[in-house]
Short mmCIF file of C-alpha atoms in Angstrom, two decimals:
data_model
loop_
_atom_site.label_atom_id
_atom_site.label_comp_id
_atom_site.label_asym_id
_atom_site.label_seq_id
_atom_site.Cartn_x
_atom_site.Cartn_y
_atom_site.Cartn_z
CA UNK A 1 -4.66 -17.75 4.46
CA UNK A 2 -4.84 -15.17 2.43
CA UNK A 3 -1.41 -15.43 0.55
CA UNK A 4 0.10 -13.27 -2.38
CA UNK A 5 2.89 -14.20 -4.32
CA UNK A 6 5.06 -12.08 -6.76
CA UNK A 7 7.77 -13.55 -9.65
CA UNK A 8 10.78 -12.48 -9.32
CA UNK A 9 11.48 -10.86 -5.95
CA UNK A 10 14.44 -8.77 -7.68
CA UNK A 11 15.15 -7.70 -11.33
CA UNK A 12 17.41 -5.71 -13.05
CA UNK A 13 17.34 -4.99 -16.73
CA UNK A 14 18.99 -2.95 -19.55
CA UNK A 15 17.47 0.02 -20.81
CA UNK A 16 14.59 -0.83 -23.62
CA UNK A 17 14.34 -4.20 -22.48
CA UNK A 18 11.30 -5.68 -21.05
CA UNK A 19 10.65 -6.99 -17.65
CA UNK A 20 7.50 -8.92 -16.57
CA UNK A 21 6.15 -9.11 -13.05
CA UNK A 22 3.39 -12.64 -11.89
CA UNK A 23 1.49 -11.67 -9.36
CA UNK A 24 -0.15 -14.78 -7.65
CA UNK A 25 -2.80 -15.15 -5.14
CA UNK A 26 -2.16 -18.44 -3.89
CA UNK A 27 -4.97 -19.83 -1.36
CA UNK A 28 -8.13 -17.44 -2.85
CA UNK A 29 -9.62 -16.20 -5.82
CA UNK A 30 -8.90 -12.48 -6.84
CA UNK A 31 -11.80 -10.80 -8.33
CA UNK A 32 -9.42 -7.71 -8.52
CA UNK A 33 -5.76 -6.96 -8.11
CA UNK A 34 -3.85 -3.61 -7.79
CA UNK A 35 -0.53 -2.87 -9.06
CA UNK A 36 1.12 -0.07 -6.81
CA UNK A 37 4.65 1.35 -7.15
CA UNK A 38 6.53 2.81 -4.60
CA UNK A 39 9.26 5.17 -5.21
CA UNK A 40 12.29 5.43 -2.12
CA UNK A 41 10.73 7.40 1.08
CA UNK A 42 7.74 7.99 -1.70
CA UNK A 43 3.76 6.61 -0.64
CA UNK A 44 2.47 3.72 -2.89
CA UNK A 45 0.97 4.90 -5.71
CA UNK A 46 -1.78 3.04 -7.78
CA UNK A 47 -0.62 2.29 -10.93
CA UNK A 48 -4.00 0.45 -12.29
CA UNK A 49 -6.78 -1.74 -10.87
CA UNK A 50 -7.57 -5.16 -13.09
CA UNK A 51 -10.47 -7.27 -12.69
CA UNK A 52 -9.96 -10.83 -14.44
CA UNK A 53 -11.51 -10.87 -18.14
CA UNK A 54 -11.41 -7.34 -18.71
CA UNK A 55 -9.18 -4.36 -19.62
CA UNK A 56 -7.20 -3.16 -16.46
CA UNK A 57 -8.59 0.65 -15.05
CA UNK A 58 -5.22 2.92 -15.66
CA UNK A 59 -4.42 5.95 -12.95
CA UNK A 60 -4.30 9.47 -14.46
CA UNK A 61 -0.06 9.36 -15.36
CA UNK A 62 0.19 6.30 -15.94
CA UNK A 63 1.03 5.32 -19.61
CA UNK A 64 -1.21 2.27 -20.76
CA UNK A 65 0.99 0.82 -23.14
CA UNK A 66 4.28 1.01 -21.66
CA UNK A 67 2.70 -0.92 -18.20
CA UNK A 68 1.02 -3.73 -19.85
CA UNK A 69 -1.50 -5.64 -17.25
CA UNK A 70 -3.56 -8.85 -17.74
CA UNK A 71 -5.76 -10.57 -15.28
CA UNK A 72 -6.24 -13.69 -17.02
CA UNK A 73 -7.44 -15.35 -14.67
CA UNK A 74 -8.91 -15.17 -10.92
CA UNK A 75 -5.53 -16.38 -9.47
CA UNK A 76 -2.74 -14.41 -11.99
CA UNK A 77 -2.11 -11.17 -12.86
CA UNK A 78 1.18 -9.57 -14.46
CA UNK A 79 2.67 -6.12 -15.49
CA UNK A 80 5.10 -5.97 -18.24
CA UNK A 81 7.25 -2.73 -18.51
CA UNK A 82 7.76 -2.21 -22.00
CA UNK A 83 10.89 -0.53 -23.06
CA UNK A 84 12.64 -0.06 -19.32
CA UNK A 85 14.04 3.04 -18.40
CA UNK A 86 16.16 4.25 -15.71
CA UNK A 87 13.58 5.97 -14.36
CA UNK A 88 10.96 2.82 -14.09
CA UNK A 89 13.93 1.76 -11.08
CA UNK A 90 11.25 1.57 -8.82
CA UNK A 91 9.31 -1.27 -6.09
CA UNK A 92 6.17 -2.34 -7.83
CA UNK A 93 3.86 -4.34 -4.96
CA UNK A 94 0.89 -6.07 -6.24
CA UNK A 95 -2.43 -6.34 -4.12
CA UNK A 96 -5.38 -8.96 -5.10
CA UNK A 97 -8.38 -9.07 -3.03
CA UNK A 98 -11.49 -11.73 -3.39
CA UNK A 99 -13.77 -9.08 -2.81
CA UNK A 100 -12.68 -5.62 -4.36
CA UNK A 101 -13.68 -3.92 -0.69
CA UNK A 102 -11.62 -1.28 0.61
CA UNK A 103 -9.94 -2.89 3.72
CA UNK A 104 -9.26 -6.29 1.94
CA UNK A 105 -6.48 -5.93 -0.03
CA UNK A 106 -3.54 -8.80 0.24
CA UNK A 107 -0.15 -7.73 -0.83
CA UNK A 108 2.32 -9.61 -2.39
CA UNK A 109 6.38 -8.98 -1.21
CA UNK A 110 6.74 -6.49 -3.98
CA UNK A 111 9.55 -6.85 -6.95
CA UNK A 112 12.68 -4.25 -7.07
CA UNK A 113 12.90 -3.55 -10.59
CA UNK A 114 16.67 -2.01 -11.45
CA UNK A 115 16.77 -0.61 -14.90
CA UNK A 116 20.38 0.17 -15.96
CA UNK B 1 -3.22 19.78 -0.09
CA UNK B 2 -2.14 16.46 -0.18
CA UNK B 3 -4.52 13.61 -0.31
CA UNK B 4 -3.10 11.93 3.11
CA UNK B 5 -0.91 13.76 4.96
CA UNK B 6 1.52 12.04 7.88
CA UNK B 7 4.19 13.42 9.78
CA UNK B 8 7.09 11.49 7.91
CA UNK B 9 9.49 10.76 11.47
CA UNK B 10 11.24 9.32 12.50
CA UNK B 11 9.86 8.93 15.98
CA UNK B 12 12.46 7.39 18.41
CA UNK B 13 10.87 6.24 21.41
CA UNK B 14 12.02 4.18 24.17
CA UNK B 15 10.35 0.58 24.49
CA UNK B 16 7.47 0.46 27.42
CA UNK B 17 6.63 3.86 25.91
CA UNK B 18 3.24 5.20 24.71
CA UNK B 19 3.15 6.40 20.76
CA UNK B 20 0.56 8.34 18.53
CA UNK B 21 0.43 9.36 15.20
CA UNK B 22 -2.17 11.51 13.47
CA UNK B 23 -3.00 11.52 9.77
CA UNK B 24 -5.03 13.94 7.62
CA UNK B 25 -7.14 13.55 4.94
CA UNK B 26 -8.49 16.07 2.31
CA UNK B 27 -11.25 14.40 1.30
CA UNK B 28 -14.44 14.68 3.56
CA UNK B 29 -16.35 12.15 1.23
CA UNK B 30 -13.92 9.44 2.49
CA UNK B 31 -15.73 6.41 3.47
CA UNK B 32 -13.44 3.85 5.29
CA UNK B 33 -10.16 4.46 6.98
CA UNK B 34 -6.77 1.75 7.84
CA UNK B 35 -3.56 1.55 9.39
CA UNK B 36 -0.73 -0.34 7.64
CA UNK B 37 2.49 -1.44 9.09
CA UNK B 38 5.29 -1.33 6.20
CA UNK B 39 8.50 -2.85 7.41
CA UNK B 40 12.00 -2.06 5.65
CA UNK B 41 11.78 -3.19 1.74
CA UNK B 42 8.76 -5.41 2.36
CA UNK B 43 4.81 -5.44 1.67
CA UNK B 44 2.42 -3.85 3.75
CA UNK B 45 0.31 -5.49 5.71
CA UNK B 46 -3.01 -4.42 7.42
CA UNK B 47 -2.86 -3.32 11.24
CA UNK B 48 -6.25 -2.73 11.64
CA UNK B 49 -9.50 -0.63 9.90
CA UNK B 50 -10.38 2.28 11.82
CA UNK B 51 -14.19 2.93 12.84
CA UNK B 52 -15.98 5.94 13.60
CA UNK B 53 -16.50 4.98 17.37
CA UNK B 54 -12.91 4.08 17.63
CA UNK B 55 -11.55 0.79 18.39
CA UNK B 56 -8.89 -1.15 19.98
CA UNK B 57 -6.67 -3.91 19.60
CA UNK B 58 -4.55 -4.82 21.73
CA UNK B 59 -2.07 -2.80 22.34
CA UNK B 60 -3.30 -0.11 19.66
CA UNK B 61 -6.10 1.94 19.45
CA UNK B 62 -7.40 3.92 16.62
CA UNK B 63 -9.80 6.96 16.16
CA UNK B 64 -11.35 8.56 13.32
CA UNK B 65 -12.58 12.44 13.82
CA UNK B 66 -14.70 13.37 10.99
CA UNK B 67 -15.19 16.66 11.54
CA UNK B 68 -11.43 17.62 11.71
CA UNK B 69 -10.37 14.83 8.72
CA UNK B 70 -7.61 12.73 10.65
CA UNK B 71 -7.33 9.54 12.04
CA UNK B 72 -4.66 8.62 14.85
CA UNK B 73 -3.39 5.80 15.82
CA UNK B 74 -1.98 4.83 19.06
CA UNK B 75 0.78 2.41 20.30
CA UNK B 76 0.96 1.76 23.91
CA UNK B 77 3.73 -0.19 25.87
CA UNK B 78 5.58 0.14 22.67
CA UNK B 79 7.90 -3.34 21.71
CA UNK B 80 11.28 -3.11 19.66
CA UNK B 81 8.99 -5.04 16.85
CA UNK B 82 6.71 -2.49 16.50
CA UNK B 83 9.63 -0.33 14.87
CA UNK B 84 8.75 -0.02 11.54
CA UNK B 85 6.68 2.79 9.32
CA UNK B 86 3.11 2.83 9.58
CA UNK B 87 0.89 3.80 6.89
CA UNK B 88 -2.38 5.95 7.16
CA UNK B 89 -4.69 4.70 3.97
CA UNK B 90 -8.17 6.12 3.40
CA UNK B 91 -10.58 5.24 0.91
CA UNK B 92 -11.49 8.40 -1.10
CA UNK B 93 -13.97 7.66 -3.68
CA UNK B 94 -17.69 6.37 -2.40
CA UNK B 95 -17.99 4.99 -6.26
CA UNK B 96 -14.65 3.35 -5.98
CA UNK B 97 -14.65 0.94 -3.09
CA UNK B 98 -12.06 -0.91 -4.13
CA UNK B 99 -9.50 2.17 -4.57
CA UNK B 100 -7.32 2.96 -1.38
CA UNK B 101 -4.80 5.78 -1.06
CA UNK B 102 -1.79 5.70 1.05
CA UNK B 103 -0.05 8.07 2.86
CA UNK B 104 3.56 8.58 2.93
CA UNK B 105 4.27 6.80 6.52
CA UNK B 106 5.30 7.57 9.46
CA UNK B 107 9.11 6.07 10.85
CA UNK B 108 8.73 4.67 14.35
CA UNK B 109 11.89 3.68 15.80
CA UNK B 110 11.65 1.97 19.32
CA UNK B 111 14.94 2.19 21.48
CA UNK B 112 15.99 -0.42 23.90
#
């Protein structure tokens, strides 16, 4: 149980181009999901938090409208990186957990985003 | 200071062997404590919570000391699968349950 999936597994996109990113839990019912990015030999970071039906909960750094997020739904969330650059090359992981406690977060396998 | 610290590694350690890692944390309001296991360009995926007591599964124990701010985990009768990076996450913010912050990971290489 407990399974996350993530659309597609591996990207790569020009420069100003958009990319969007499903994140799917498959077997359970997300009240929240996390969108994380993890930089080479870098920690996850927390991009935003999104419960479903409302406006996703940014990190301090990250820019609103260039990461897009909607939770429309219990089951589906996605980020859209508006305008790609270079330096948005990164792993974004997405996390969805039925509860929104600390120690139950499911992760999807994560989507390597190449912006050239 | 960082919000979790870990030694980065790589620890190289021959299998049968016995393994710890500490972790530190800067925030003293933390409420709840994990291990993750990270393997190359995949998700992580929970090892285990840690408690205040300290527990045990298996093969790995983990402890939480308060008063100092880290947590440690411990690998004993290491296996060639348990090669991989683990990940110290802590749980700053009492009014954010939901929010988790990970540490860097440490690289644990175990040599045939």
């Amino acid at each position: 149980g407990a399974v996350v999936s993530q659309h597609p597994s591996r990207v790569i996109c020009k420069s100003g181009t958009s990319v969007k990113i499903e994140c799917r839990s498959l077997d359970f019912q997300a009240t929240t999901m996390f969108w994380y990015r993890q930089f080479p030999k870098q920690s996850l970071m927390l991009m935003a938090t999104s419960n479903e039906g409302s406006k996703a909960t940014y990190e301090q750094g990250v820019e609103k409208d260039k990461f897009l997020i909607n939770h429309a739904s219990l089951t589906l969330s996605t980020l859209t990186v508006t305008s790609a650059h270079p330096e948005d090359s990164s792993f974004y992981i997405c996390s969805a957990s039925p509860s929104g406690g600390p120690g139950e977060q499911y992760f999807g396998p994560g989507t390597r985003l190449t912006v050239t | 200071r960082k919000e979790v610290e870990q030694d980065p590694g790589p620890f190289n350690v021959p299998e049968g062997a016995t393994v710890a890692f500490n972790c530190t944390y800067s925030n003293s309001a933390s409420q709840s404590f994990f291990w993750y296991r990270q393997d190359c360009r995949k998700e992580p995926k929970l090892l285990m919570s840690v408690y205040s007591s300290g527990n045990e599964d298996g093969r790995f124990t983990a402890q939480l000391n308060r008063a100092s701010q880290y947590i440690s985990l411990l690998i004993r009768d290491s296996k060639l699968s348990d090669s991989a990076t683990y990940l110290c996450v802590v749980n700053p913010d009492s009014n954010r349950d939901d929010k988790i912050i990970f540490g860097k990971g440490t690289r644990l290489h175990i040599l045939p």
